[in-house]
PDB file of C-alpha atoms in Angstrom:
ATOM      1  CA  UNK F   9       9.924  -4.349 -12.521  1.00  0.00           C
ATOM      2  CA  UNK F  10      11.336  -3.740  -8.851  1.00  0.00           C
ATOM      3  CA  UNK F  11       9.663  -2.541  -6.293  1.00  0.00           C
ATOM      4  CA  UNK F  12      11.297  -0.781  -3.652  1.00  0.00           C
ATOM      5  CA  UNK F  13       9.741  -2.908  -1.289  1.00  0.00           C
ATOM      6  CA  UNK F  14      11.879  -5.516  -2.307  1.00  0.00           C
ATOM      7  CA  UNK F  15      15.053  -3.700  -1.033  1.00  0.00           C
ATOM      8  CA  UNK F  16      13.463  -2.372   2.523  1.00  0.00           C
ATOM      9  CA  UNK F  17      11.754  -5.425   4.053  1.00  0.00           C
ATOM     10  CA  UNK F  18      14.440  -7.112   5.248  1.00  0.00           C
ATOM     11  CA  UNK F  19      15.936  -4.084   6.725  1.00  0.00           C
ATOM     12  CA  UNK F  20      14.297  -4.697   9.268  1.00  0.00           C
ATOM     13  CA  UNK F  21      13.261  -7.752   9.442  1.00  0.00           C
ATOM     14  CA  UNK F  22      14.841  -9.860  12.329  1.00  0.00           C
ATOM     15  CA  UNK F  23      14.174 -11.155   9.653  1.00  0.00           C
ATOM     16  CA  UNK F  24       3.082 -20.168  -7.651  1.00  0.00           C
ATOM     17  CA  UNK F  25       3.918 -23.828  -6.621  1.00  0.00           C
ATOM     18  CA  UNK F  26       7.025 -23.574  -8.951  1.00  0.00           C
ATOM     19  CA  UNK F  27       6.183 -24.888 -12.598  1.00  0.00           C
ATOM     20  CA  UNK F  28       7.844 -27.057 -15.492  1.00  0.00           C
ATOM     21  CA  UNK F  29       6.878 -25.451 -18.755  1.00  0.00           C
ATOM     22  CA  UNK F  30       7.010 -27.835 -21.796  1.00  0.00           C
ATOM     23  CA  UNK F  31       9.143 -25.861 -24.877  1.00  0.00           C
ATOM     24  CA  UNK F  32       9.322 -27.193 -28.669  1.00  0.00           C
ATOM     25  CA  UNK F  33      13.443 -27.460 -29.295  1.00  0.00           C
ATOM     26  CA  UNK F  34      15.676 -28.355 -26.079  1.00  0.00           C
ATOM     27  CA  UNK F  35      18.972 -29.003 -27.044  1.00  0.00           C
ATOM     28  CA  UNK F  36      18.330 -29.739 -30.295  1.00  0.00           C
ATOM     29  CA  UNK F  37      15.597 -32.412 -29.190  1.00  0.00           C
ATOM     30  CA  UNK F  38      11.820 -31.440 -31.048  1.00  0.00           C
ATOM     31  CA  UNK F  39      10.781 -29.376 -33.399  1.00  0.00           C
ATOM     32  CA  UNK F  40       7.574 -27.641 -35.108  1.00  0.00           C
ATOM     33  CA  UNK F  41       6.234 -26.208 -38.121  1.00  0.00           C
ATOM     34  CA  UNK F  42       2.876 -24.584 -39.396  1.00  0.00           C
ATOM     35  CA  UNK F  43       2.122 -22.373 -41.690  1.00  0.00           C
ATOM     36  CA  UNK F  44       0.134 -19.315 -41.415  1.00  0.00           C
ATOM     37  CA  UNK F  45      -2.887 -18.272 -44.389  1.00  0.00           C
ATOM     38  CA  UNK F  46      -0.339 -15.577 -45.273  1.00  0.00           C
ATOM     39  CA  UNK F  47       2.034 -18.225 -46.643  1.00  0.00           C
ATOM     40  CA  UNK F  48       4.999 -17.282 -44.058  1.00  0.00           C
ATOM     41  CA  UNK F  49       5.837 -20.377 -42.335  1.00  0.00           C
ATOM     42  CA  UNK F  50       7.481 -21.264 -39.106  1.00  0.00           C
ATOM     43  CA  UNK F  51       9.870 -23.940 -38.303  1.00  0.00           C
ATOM     44  CA  UNK F  52      11.477 -24.639 -34.718  1.00  0.00           C
ATOM     45  CA  UNK F  53      14.503 -27.775 -34.801  1.00  0.00           C
ATOM     46  CA  UNK F  54      17.522 -28.258 -33.969  1.00  0.00           C
ATOM     47  CA  UNK F  55      20.532 -26.011 -35.407  1.00  0.00           C
ATOM     48  CA  UNK F  56      22.497 -26.976 -37.760  1.00  0.00           C
ATOM     49  CA  UNK F  57      26.136 -27.517 -38.438  1.00  0.00           C
ATOM     50  CA  UNK F  58      25.957 -27.779 -42.864  1.00  0.00           C
ATOM     51  CA  UNK F  59      24.427 -31.392 -42.689  1.00  0.00           C
ATOM     52  CA  UNK F  60      24.377 -32.097 -39.529  1.00  0.00           C
ATOM     53  CA  UNK F  61      22.077 -31.050 -36.020  1.00  0.00           C
ATOM     54  CA  UNK F  62      23.559 -30.287 -33.026  1.00  0.00           C
ATOM     55  CA  UNK F  63      22.748 -30.013 -29.528  1.00  0.00           C
ATOM     56  CA  UNK F  64      21.255 -26.594 -29.836  1.00  0.00           C
ATOM     57  CA  UNK F  65      18.235 -25.299 -31.150  1.00  0.00           C
ATOM     58  CA  UNK F  66      17.164 -22.196 -33.504  1.00  0.00           C
ATOM     59  CA  UNK F  67      13.396 -21.181 -35.077  1.00  0.00           C
ATOM     60  CA  UNK F  68      13.103 -19.601 -39.097  1.00  0.00           C
ATOM     61  CA  UNK F  69       9.933 -17.634 -40.137  1.00  0.00           C
ATOM     62  CA  UNK F  70      10.126 -18.804 -44.378  1.00  0.00           C
ATOM     63  CA  UNK F  71       7.861 -16.424 -47.082  1.00  0.00           C
ATOM     64  CA  UNK F  72       8.263 -17.301 -50.893  1.00  0.00           C
ATOM     65  CA  UNK F  73      11.936 -17.763 -51.287  1.00  0.00           C
ATOM     66  CA  UNK F  74      13.205 -14.637 -48.559  1.00  0.00           C
ATOM     67  CA  UNK F  75      13.963 -16.591 -44.453  1.00  0.00           C
ATOM     68  CA  UNK F  76      13.838 -14.645 -40.953  1.00  0.00           C
ATOM     69  CA  UNK F  77      15.993 -16.210 -38.205  1.00  0.00           C
ATOM     70  CA  UNK F  78      14.373 -16.032 -35.465  1.00  0.00           C
ATOM     71  CA  UNK F  79      17.116 -17.960 -32.527  1.00  0.00           C
ATOM     72  CA  UNK F  80      19.954 -19.745 -33.504  1.00  0.00           C
ATOM     73  CA  UNK F  81      22.353 -22.582 -31.239  1.00  0.00           C
ATOM     74  CA  UNK F  82      19.883 -21.104 -28.318  1.00  0.00           C
ATOM     75  CA  UNK F  83      19.218 -23.382 -25.617  1.00  0.00           C
ATOM     76  CA  UNK F  84      15.598 -23.693 -25.637  1.00  0.00           C
ATOM     77  CA  UNK F  85      13.089 -22.315 -27.710  1.00  0.00           C
ATOM     78  CA  UNK F  86       8.990 -22.377 -28.119  1.00  0.00           C
ATOM     79  CA  UNK F  87       5.963 -21.432 -30.177  1.00  0.00           C
ATOM     80  CA  UNK F  88       3.938 -19.550 -27.583  1.00  0.00           C
ATOM     81  CA  UNK F  89       1.522 -19.136 -30.180  1.00  0.00           C
ATOM     82  CA  UNK F  90       1.375 -18.574 -34.051  1.00  0.00           C
ATOM     83  CA  UNK F  91      -0.910 -16.613 -36.083  1.00  0.00           C
ATOM     84  CA  UNK F  92      -2.842 -14.625 -32.501  1.00  0.00           C
ATOM     85  CA  UNK F  93      -4.533 -11.226 -31.232  1.00  0.00           C
ATOM     86  CA  UNK F  94      -2.292 -10.143 -29.311  1.00  0.00           C
ATOM     87  CA  UNK F  95      -3.841  -5.852 -29.689  1.00  0.00           C
ATOM     88  CA  UNK F  96      -0.765  -4.977 -32.068  1.00  0.00           C
ATOM     89  CA  UNK F  97      -3.270  -4.404 -34.912  1.00  0.00           C
ATOM     90  CA  UNK F  98      -1.294  -7.154 -36.771  1.00  0.00           C
ATOM     91  CA  UNK F  99      -1.749 -11.356 -36.680  1.00  0.00           C
ATOM     92  CA  UNK F 100       2.265 -12.634 -34.675  1.00  0.00           C
ATOM     93  CA  UNK F 101       4.177 -14.786 -33.486  1.00  0.00           C
ATOM     94  CA  UNK F 102       5.599 -15.202 -30.102  1.00  0.00           C
ATOM     95  CA  UNK F 103       8.646 -17.368 -29.697  1.00  0.00           C
ATOM     96  CA  UNK F 104      10.340 -18.004 -26.036  1.00  0.00           C
ATOM     97  CA  UNK F 105      13.718 -17.964 -26.213  1.00  0.00           C
ATOM     98  CA  UNK F 106      16.463 -19.101 -23.793  1.00  0.00           C
ATOM     99  CA  UNK F 107      19.892 -18.844 -25.297  1.00  0.00           C
ATOM    100  CA  UNK F 108      22.160 -20.710 -22.717  1.00  0.00           C
ATOM    101  CA  UNK F 109      21.519 -23.439 -20.300  1.00  0.00           C
ATOM    102  CA  UNK F 110      23.210 -20.787 -17.546  1.00  0.00           C
ATOM    103  CA  UNK F 111      20.585 -18.089 -18.131  1.00  0.00           C
ATOM    104  CA  UNK F 112      17.761 -17.222 -15.171  1.00  0.00           C
ATOM    105  CA  UNK F 113      15.363 -16.674 -17.686  1.00  0.00           C
ATOM    106  CA  UNK F 114      13.943 -16.319 -20.920  1.00  0.00           C
ATOM    107  CA  UNK F 115      13.313 -13.358 -24.150  1.00  0.00           C
ATOM    108  CA  UNK F 116      10.129 -13.089 -25.883  1.00  0.00           C
ATOM    109  CA  UNK F 117      10.195 -12.053 -29.254  1.00  0.00           C
ATOM    110  CA  UNK F 118       7.087 -10.285 -30.990  1.00  0.00           C
ATOM    111  CA  UNK F 119       6.883 -11.167 -34.749  1.00  0.00           C
ATOM    112  CA  UNK F 120       3.831  -9.736 -37.497  1.00  0.00           C
ATOM    113  CA  UNK F 121       2.594 -12.018 -39.469  1.00  0.00           C
ATOM    114  CA  UNK F 122       2.837 -10.198 -42.563  1.00  0.00           C
ATOM    115  CA  UNK F 123       5.024  -9.958 -45.417  1.00  0.00           C
ATOM    116  CA  UNK F 124       7.717  -9.190 -44.924  1.00  0.00           C
ATOM    117  CA  UNK F 125       7.495 -11.046 -41.238  1.00  0.00           C
ATOM    118  CA  UNK F 126       9.741  -8.264 -38.268  1.00  0.00           C
ATOM    119  CA  UNK F 127       9.826  -8.105 -34.724  1.00  0.00           C
ATOM    120  CA  UNK F 128       8.069  -5.807 -32.982  1.00  0.00           C
ATOM    121  CA  UNK F 129       8.612  -6.007 -29.661  1.00  0.00           C
ATOM    122  CA  UNK F 130      11.127  -8.197 -27.221  1.00  0.00           C
ATOM    123  CA  UNK F 131      10.448  -8.912 -23.378  1.00  0.00           C
ATOM    124  CA  UNK F 132      13.402 -10.199 -21.245  1.00  0.00           C
ATOM    125  CA  UNK F 133      13.960 -11.101 -17.779  1.00  0.00           C
ATOM    126  CA  UNK F 134      10.656 -13.952 -17.361  1.00  0.00           C
ATOM    127  CA  UNK F 135      11.429 -17.360 -16.855  1.00  0.00           C
ATOM    128  CA  UNK F 136       8.040 -18.674 -18.770  1.00  0.00           C
ATOM    129  CA  UNK F 137       5.629 -15.901 -21.103  1.00  0.00           C
ATOM    130  CA  UNK F 138       2.645 -17.177 -21.731  1.00  0.00           C
ATOM    131  CA  UNK F 139      -0.337 -15.992 -23.711  1.00  0.00           C
ATOM    132  CA  UNK F 140      -4.091 -15.909 -23.543  1.00  0.00           C
ATOM    133  CA  UNK F 141      -7.528 -14.554 -23.031  1.00  0.00           C
ATOM    134  CA  UNK F 142      -7.417 -15.524 -19.320  1.00  0.00           C
ATOM    135  CA  UNK F 143     -10.619 -13.791 -18.070  1.00  0.00           C
ATOM    136  CA  UNK F 144     -12.517 -14.438 -21.803  1.00  0.00           C
ATOM    137  CA  UNK F 145     -13.556 -10.866 -22.666  1.00  0.00           C
ATOM    138  CA  UNK F 146     -11.943 -10.856 -25.602  1.00  0.00           C
ATOM    139  CA  UNK F 147      -8.172  -9.430 -25.187  1.00  0.00           C
ATOM    140  CA  UNK F 148      -5.183 -11.679 -24.768  1.00  0.00           C
ATOM    141  CA  UNK F 149      -3.051 -11.127 -21.563  1.00  0.00           C
ATOM    142  CA  UNK F 150       0.430 -11.820 -21.504  1.00  0.00           C
ATOM    143  CA  UNK F 151       1.479 -14.495 -18.321  1.00  0.00           C
ATOM    144  CA  UNK F 152       5.545 -13.621 -17.569  1.00  0.00           C
ATOM    145  CA  UNK F 153       6.984 -13.170 -13.519  1.00  0.00           C
ATOM    146  CA  UNK F 154      10.177 -11.613 -12.632  1.00  0.00           C
ATOM    147  CA  UNK F 155      12.287 -13.553 -12.202  1.00  0.00           C
ATOM    148  CA  UNK F 156      15.427 -11.591 -13.152  1.00  0.00           C
ATOM    149  CA  UNK F 157      14.389  -9.148 -10.758  1.00  0.00           C
ATOM    150  CA  UNK F 158      14.696 -11.532  -7.825  1.00  0.00           C
ATOM    151  CA  UNK F 159      17.622 -13.677  -8.727  1.00  0.00           C
ATOM    152  CA  UNK F 160      19.968 -13.019  -5.701  1.00  0.00           C
ATOM    153  CA  UNK F 161      17.290 -10.880  -3.455  1.00  0.00           C
ATOM    154  CA  UNK F 162      18.677 -11.397  -0.196  1.00  0.00           C
ATOM    155  CA  UNK F 163      21.279 -13.762  -1.466  1.00  0.00           C
ATOM    156  CA  UNK F 164      18.295 -16.550  -2.054  1.00  0.00           C
ATOM    157  CA  UNK F 165      18.423 -18.304  -5.281  1.00  0.00           C
ATOM    158  CA  UNK F 166      16.254 -18.543  -7.700  1.00  0.00           C
ATOM    159  CA  UNK F 167      16.086 -22.476  -7.194  1.00  0.00           C
ATOM    160  CA  UNK F 168      14.539 -21.624  -3.522  1.00  0.00           C
ATOM    161  CA  UNK F 169      12.125 -19.446  -4.440  1.00  0.00           C
ATOM    162  CA  UNK F 170       8.365 -21.455  -5.430  1.00  0.00           C
ATOM    163  CA  UNK F 171       8.209 -19.087  -7.888  1.00  0.00           C
ATOM    164  CA  UNK F 172       8.844 -15.315  -8.735  1.00  0.00           C
ATOM    165  CA  UNK F 173       6.164 -12.704  -8.627  1.00  0.00           C
ATOM    166  CA  UNK F 174       3.868 -12.579 -11.527  1.00  0.00           C
ATOM    167  CA  UNK F 175       3.703  -9.997 -13.861  1.00  0.00           C
ATOM    168  CA  UNK F 176       0.475  -9.472 -16.110  1.00  0.00           C
ATOM    169  CA  UNK F 177       0.542  -8.068 -19.411  1.00  0.00           C
ATOM    170  CA  UNK F 178      -1.586  -6.068 -22.067  1.00  0.00           C
ATOM    171  CA  UNK F 179      -1.233  -4.135 -25.704  1.00  0.00           C
ATOM    172  CA  UNK F 180      -3.535  -1.539 -25.453  1.00  0.00           C
ATOM    173  CA  UNK F 181      -4.014   1.391 -27.852  1.00  0.00           C
ATOM    174  CA  UNK F 182      -0.073   0.270 -29.096  1.00  0.00           C
ATOM    175  CA  UNK F 183       1.023  -0.153 -25.225  1.00  0.00           C
ATOM    176  CA  UNK F 184       2.286  -2.686 -22.785  1.00  0.00           C
ATOM    177  CA  UNK F 185       0.519  -2.574 -19.688  1.00  0.00           C
ATOM    178  CA  UNK F 186       1.200  -3.744 -16.777  1.00  0.00           C
ATOM    179  CA  UNK F 187      -2.513  -5.274 -15.450  1.00  0.00           C
ATOM    180  CA  UNK F 188      -1.606  -7.647 -13.068  1.00  0.00           C
ATOM    181  CA  UNK F 189      -3.696  -5.859 -10.410  1.00  0.00           C
ATOM    182  CA  UNK F 190      -7.031  -7.153 -12.334  1.00  0.00           C
ATOM    183  CA  UNK F 191      -6.166 -10.450 -11.017  1.00  0.00           C
ATOM    184  CA  UNK F 192      -6.412 -10.130  -7.536  1.00  0.00           C
ATOM    185  CA  UNK F 193      -7.815 -13.676  -6.667  1.00  0.00           C
ATOM    186  CA  UNK F 194      -5.357 -15.296  -9.061  1.00  0.00           C
ATOM    187  CA  UNK F 195      -2.347 -13.769  -6.138  1.00  0.00           C
ATOM    188  CA  UNK F 196      -5.393 -14.467  -3.762  1.00  0.00           C
ATOM    189  CA  UNK F 197      -5.405 -18.504  -4.321  1.00  0.00           C
ATOM    190  CA  UNK F 198      -1.934 -18.294  -4.428  1.00  0.00           C
ATOM    191  CA  UNK F 199      -1.214 -16.794  -1.599  1.00  0.00           C
ATOM    192  CA  UNK F 200      -3.862 -18.463   0.511  1.00  0.00           C
ATOM    193  CA  UNK F 201      -1.809 -21.874  -0.632  1.00  0.00           C
ATOM    194  CA  UNK F 202       1.806 -20.088   0.970  1.00  0.00           C
ATOM    195  CA  UNK F 203       0.375 -19.393   4.480  1.00  0.00           C
ATOM    196  CA  UNK F 204      -0.831 -23.233   4.391  1.00  0.00           C
ATOM    197  CA  UNK F 205       2.468 -24.555   4.147  1.00  0.00           C
ATOM    198  CA  UNK F 206       3.900 -21.199   7.306  1.00  0.00           C
ATOM    199  CA  UNK F 207       3.400 -22.440  10.840  1.00  0.00           C
ATOM    200  CA  UNK F 208       3.161 -20.410  13.508  1.00  0.00           C
ATOM    201  CA  UNK F 209       6.740 -22.067  14.812  1.00  0.00           C
ATOM    202  CA  UNK F 210       8.521 -21.830  12.014  1.00  0.00           C
ATOM    203  CA  UNK F 211       7.872 -18.000  11.675  1.00  0.00           C
ATOM    204  CA  UNK F 212       8.316 -17.846  15.713  1.00  0.00           C
ATOM    205  CA  UNK F 213      11.571 -19.541  14.597  1.00  0.00           C
ATOM    206  CA  UNK F 214      12.052 -17.097  11.777  1.00  0.00           C
ATOM    207  CA  UNK F 215      11.418 -13.728  13.930  1.00  0.00           C
ATOM    208  CA  UNK F 216      13.797 -14.998  16.450  1.00  0.00           C
ATOM    209  CA  UNK F 217      16.800 -15.396  14.097  1.00  0.00           C
ATOM    210  CA  UNK F 218      18.499 -12.282  12.662  1.00  0.00           C
ATOM    211  CA  UNK F 219      16.981 -12.619   8.993  1.00  0.00           C
ATOM    212  CA  UNK F 220      19.844 -12.731   7.262  1.00  0.00           C
ATOM    213  CA  UNK F 221      20.592 -16.190   7.477  1.00  0.00           C
ATOM    214  CA  UNK F 222      24.003 -15.802   6.752  1.00  0.00           C
ATOM    215  CA  UNK F 223      26.162 -19.541   7.088  1.00  0.00           C
ATOM    216  CA  UNK F 224      26.727 -18.962  11.040  1.00  0.00           C
ATOM    217  CA  UNK F 225      27.854 -21.633  13.867  1.00  0.00           C
ATOM    218  CA  UNK F 226      24.893 -20.838  15.401  1.00  0.00           C
ATOM    219  CA  UNK F 227      23.187 -22.671  12.503  1.00  0.00           C
ATOM    220  CA  UNK F 228      23.028 -25.943  12.097  1.00  0.00           C
ATOM    221  CA  UNK F 229      22.743 -26.418   8.156  1.00  0.00           C
ATOM    222  CA  UNK F 230      19.356 -28.171   8.302  1.00  0.00           C
ATOM    223  CA  UNK F 231      18.494 -25.258  10.258  1.00  0.00           C
ATOM    224  CA  UNK F 232      19.811 -23.067   8.571  1.00  0.00           C
ATOM    225  CA  UNK F 233      17.935 -24.167   5.194  1.00  0.00           C
ATOM    226  CA  UNK F 234      14.900 -24.565   6.851  1.00  0.00           C
ATOM    227  CA  UNK F 235      14.546 -20.605   7.590  1.00  0.00           C
ATOM    228  CA  UNK F 236      15.430 -19.615   4.471  1.00  0.00           C
ATOM    229  CA  UNK F 237      12.723 -21.465   3.178  1.00  0.00           C
ATOM    230  CA  UNK F 238      10.423 -20.265   5.303  1.00  0.00           C
ATOM    231  CA  UNK F 239      11.854 -16.196   4.459  1.00  0.00           C
ATOM    232  CA  UNK F 240      11.357 -16.889   0.398  1.00  0.00           C
ATOM    233  CA  UNK F 241       7.760 -18.580   1.454  1.00  0.00           C
ATOM    234  CA  UNK F 242       6.899 -14.699   3.269  1.00  0.00           C
ATOM    235  CA  UNK F 243       8.969 -12.926   0.813  1.00  0.00           C
ATOM    236  CA  UNK F 244       6.679 -14.958  -2.025  1.00  0.00           C
ATOM    237  CA  UNK F 245       3.114 -13.227   0.381  1.00  0.00           C
ATOM    238  CA  UNK F 246       4.450  -9.778   0.082  1.00  0.00           C
ATOM    239  CA  UNK F 247       5.117 -10.370  -3.496  1.00  0.00           C
ATOM    240  CA  UNK F 248       1.966 -11.257  -4.478  1.00  0.00           C
ATOM    241  CA  UNK F 249       0.313  -7.875  -2.517  1.00  0.00           C
ATOM    242  CA  UNK F 250       2.561  -5.938  -4.245  1.00  0.00           C
ATOM    243  CA  UNK F 251       2.716  -7.094  -7.694  1.00  0.00           C
ATOM    244  CA  UNK F 252      -1.421  -7.326  -7.783  1.00  0.00           C
ATOM    245  CA  UNK F 253      -1.331  -3.693  -6.808  1.00  0.00           C
ATOM    246  CA  UNK F 254      -1.513  -4.207  -3.021  1.00  0.00           C
ATOM    247  CA  UNK F 255       0.964  -2.703  -1.332  1.00  0.00           C
ATOM    248  CA  UNK F 256      -1.257  -1.328   2.029  1.00  0.00           C
ATOM    249  CA  UNK F 257      -1.876  -5.343   2.174  1.00  0.00           C
ATOM    250  CA  UNK F 258       1.417  -6.068   1.337  1.00  0.00           C
ATOM    251  CA  UNK F 259       2.832  -4.017   4.834  1.00  0.00           C
ATOM    252  CA  UNK F 260      -0.117  -5.312   6.427  1.00  0.00           C
ATOM    253  CA  UNK F 261       0.616  -9.062   5.576  1.00  0.00           C
ATOM    254  CA  UNK F 262       3.753  -8.116   7.374  1.00  0.00           C
ATOM    255  CA  UNK F 263       2.324  -6.791  10.987  1.00  0.00           C
ATOM    256  CA  UNK F 264       0.177  -9.680  10.738  1.00  0.00           C
ATOM    257  CA  UNK F 265       3.329 -12.242  10.614  1.00  0.00           C
ATOM    258  CA  UNK F 266       4.536 -10.244  13.575  1.00  0.00           C
ATOM    259  CA  UNK F 267       7.580  -8.388  11.717  1.00  0.00           C
ATOM    260  CA  UNK F 268       8.985  -5.633  12.922  1.00  0.00           C
ATOM    261  CA  UNK F 269       7.935  -2.668  11.209  1.00  0.00           C
ATOM    262  CA  UNK F 270       9.976   0.191   8.977  1.00  0.00           C
ATOM    263  CA  UNK F 271       9.217   4.250   8.935  1.00  0.00           C
ATOM    264  CA  UNK F 272      10.790   3.692   5.294  1.00  0.00           C
ATOM    265  CA  UNK F 273       8.501   4.787   2.630  1.00  0.00           C
ATOM    266  CA  UNK F 274       8.397   2.918  -0.914  1.00  0.00           C
ATOM    267  CA  UNK F 275       7.358   3.683  -4.667  1.00  0.00           C
ATOM    268  CA  UNK F 276       6.415   1.354  -6.669  1.00  0.00           C
ATOM    269  CA  UNK F 277       8.622   0.935 -10.106  1.00  0.00           C
ATOM    270  CA  UNK F 278       6.947   0.893 -13.322  1.00  0.00           C
TER     271      UNK F 278
END
């Protein structure tokens, strides 16, 4: 999902608040069981080694005397929805799975709740996934982010960003579409929050730096940390415009902030 703007933005520069998401099972702690009207059951809980519970998580779908493993020996497992209409023609169960604590992102697995249940689609690359009828129009959107794409971008760790770029997806006629541009009001609210945290002196200091912000005897550790935080916020503003389908506004925000423009073009990549 990375747009080329990400890669050209800081070539010329002299240069959603972090969220916590509760999950059903973390390192073997927590459990969940439910049954759909079709008789298909879901279970999430500690993975087992024989009769002993382990410090990892597992999930299964079962029906009649059959069982389908969804995840095993995972660091985290969550059920985002069970029996929901995601627009794929059948009720589904949706799971979030993080295989290892070292992994940056979740895998989102969508299973059809018909006998036998089966995997319809897997998505990867987001910190989290959350399905909801956001605008109450009868269609369910899947909210996620592009964490995998921006982790390490411009030598910034994911932990240095307040949030990765938001992505909103929706199924339509069997196709998965990026509908982020339909929710520009949400992106605008995030942009406004970030702008309130940026001060003119901070931006001036940032513009006076080389933009790379690598370790240097010119910067104290405290100043380097502050400049990197400013750089992350500037990126988050540009990404919010870009991911909501407003490339021109993204470039305009660069000019408003006072960064140098570039003649290098860019194209969206879907």
